[in-house]
Short mmCIF file of the C-alpha atoms (twelve columns), coordinates in Angstrom:
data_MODEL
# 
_entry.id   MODEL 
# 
loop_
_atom_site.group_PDB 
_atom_site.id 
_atom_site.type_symbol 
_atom_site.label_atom_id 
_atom_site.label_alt_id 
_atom_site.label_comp_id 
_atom_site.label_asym_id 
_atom_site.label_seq_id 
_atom_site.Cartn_x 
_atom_site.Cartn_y 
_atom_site.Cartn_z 
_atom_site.pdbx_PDB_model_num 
ATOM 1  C CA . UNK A 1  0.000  0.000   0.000   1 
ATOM 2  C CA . UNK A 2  2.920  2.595   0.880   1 
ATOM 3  C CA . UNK A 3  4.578  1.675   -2.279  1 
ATOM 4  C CA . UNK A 4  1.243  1.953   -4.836  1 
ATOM 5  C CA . UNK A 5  0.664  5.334   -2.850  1 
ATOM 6  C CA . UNK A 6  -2.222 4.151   -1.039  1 
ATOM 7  C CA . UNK A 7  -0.728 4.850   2.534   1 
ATOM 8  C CA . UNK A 8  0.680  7.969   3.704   1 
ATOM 9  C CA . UNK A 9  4.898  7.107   3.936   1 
ATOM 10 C CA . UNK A 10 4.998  9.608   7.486   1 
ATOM 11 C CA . UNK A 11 2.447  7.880   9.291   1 
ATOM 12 C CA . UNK A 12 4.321  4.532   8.902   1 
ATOM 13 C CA . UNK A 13 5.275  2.781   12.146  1 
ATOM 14 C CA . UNK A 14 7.737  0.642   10.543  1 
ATOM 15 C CA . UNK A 15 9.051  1.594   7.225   1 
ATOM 16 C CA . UNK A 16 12.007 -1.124  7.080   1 
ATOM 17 C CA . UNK A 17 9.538  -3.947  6.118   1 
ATOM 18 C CA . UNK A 18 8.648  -1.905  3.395   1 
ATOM 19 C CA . UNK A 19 12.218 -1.064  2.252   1 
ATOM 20 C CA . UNK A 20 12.908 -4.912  2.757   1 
ATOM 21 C CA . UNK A 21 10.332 -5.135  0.199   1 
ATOM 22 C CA . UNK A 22 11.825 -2.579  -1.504  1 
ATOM 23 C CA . UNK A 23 15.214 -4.565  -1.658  1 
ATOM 24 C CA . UNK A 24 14.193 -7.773  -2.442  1 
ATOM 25 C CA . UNK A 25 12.421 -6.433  -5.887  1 
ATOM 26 C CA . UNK A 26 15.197 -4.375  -6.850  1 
ATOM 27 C CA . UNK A 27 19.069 -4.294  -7.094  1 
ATOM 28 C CA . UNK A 28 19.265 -0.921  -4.760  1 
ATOM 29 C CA . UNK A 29 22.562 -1.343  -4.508  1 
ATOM 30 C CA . UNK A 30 23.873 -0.860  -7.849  1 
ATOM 31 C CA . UNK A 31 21.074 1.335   -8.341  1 
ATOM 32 C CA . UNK A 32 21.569 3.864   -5.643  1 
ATOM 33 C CA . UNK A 33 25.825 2.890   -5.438  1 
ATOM 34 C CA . UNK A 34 25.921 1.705   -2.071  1 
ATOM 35 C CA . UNK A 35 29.356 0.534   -0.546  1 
ATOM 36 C CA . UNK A 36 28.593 -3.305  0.090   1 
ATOM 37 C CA . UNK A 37 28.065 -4.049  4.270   1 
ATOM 38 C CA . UNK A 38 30.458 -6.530  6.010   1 
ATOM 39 C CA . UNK A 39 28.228 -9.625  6.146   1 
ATOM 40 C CA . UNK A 40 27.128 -11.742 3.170   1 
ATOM 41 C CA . UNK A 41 23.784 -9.639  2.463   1 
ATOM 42 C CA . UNK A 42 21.678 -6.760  2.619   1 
ATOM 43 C CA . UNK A 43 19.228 -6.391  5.351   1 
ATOM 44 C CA . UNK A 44 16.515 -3.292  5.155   1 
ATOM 45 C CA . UNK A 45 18.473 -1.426  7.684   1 
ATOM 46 C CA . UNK A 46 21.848 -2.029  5.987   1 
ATOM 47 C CA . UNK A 47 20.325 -0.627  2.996   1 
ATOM 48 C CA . UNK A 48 18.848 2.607   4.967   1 
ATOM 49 C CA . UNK A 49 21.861 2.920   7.144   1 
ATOM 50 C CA . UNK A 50 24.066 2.856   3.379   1 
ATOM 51 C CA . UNK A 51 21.929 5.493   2.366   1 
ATOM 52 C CA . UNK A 52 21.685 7.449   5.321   1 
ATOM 53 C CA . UNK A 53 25.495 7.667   5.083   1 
ATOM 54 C CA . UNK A 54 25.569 8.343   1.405   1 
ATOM 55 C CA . UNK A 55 23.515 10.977  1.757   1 
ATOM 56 C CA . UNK A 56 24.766 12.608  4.910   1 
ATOM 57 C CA . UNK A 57 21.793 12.039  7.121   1 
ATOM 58 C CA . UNK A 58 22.756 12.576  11.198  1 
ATOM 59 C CA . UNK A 59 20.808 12.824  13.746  1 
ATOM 60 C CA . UNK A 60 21.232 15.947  15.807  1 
ATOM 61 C CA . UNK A 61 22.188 14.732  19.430  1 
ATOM 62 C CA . UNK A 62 24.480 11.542  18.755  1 
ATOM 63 C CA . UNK A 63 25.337 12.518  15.358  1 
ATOM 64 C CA . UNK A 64 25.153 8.944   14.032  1 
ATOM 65 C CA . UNK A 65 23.424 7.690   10.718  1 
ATOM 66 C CA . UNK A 66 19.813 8.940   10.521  1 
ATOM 67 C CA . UNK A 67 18.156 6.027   9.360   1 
ATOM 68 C CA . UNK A 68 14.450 6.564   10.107  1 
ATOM 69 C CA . UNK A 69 14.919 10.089  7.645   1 
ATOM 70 C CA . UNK A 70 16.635 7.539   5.167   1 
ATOM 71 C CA . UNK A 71 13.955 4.889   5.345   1 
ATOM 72 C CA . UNK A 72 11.136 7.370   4.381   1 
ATOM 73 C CA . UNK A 73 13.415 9.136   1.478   1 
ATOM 74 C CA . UNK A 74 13.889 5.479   -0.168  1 
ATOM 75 C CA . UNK A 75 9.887  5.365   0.422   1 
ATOM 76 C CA . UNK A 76 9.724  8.480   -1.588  1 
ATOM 77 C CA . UNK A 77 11.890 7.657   -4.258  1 
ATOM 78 C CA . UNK A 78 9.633  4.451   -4.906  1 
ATOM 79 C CA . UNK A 79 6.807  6.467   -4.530  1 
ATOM 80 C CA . UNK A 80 7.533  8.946   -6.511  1 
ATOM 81 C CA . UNK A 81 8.618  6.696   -9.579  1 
ATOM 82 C CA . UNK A 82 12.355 7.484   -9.577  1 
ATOM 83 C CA . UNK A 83 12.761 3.785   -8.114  1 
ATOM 84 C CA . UNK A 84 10.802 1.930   -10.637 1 
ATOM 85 C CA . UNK A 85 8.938  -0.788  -8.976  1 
ATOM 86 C CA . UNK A 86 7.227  -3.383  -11.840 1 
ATOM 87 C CA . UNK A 87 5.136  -6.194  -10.372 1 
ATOM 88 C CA . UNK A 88 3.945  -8.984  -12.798 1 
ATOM 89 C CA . UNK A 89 -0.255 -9.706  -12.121 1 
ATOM 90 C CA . UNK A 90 -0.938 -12.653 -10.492 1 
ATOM 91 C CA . UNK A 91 -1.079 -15.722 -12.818 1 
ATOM 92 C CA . UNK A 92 0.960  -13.679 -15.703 1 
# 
């Protein structure tokens, strides 16, 4: 629903199922030119925290990777159709 538009991306209580969704449709990686993590795979917050570091998102207090403000602008790119998301109909 976040992804087609449906749901609002701010009022989300967990957006790093939906990035996890995100991820496992699409190469982000390549896509977005994220320096590979240290384990085998990416994991939705790997993804948001490479992004969130990428981008130069901090929080103010601890100054460490915003990820939250990452999660939602990965949201937006999907939503927003600069991530293209294509989903074959069921039974195609």
């Amino acid at each position: 629903q976040v992804l087609a538009g449906v749901y609002p991306i701010a009022q989300l209580q967990d957006p790093y199922s939906a990035v996890g969704f995100l991820g496992s449709r699409l190469a982000l990686p390549p896509l977005l030119q994220l320096r590979p993590p240290s384990g085998p795979g990416w994991t939705a917050w790997e993804l948001c925290e490479a992004w969130a570091e990428k981008r130069g998102y901090r929080t103010a207090r601890a100054a460490r990777n915003d990820v939250a403000r990452a999660a939602n602008g990965l949201l937006r790119l999907a939503a927003e159709g600069r991530l293209r998301l294509c989903m074959a109909p069921p039974g195609y």
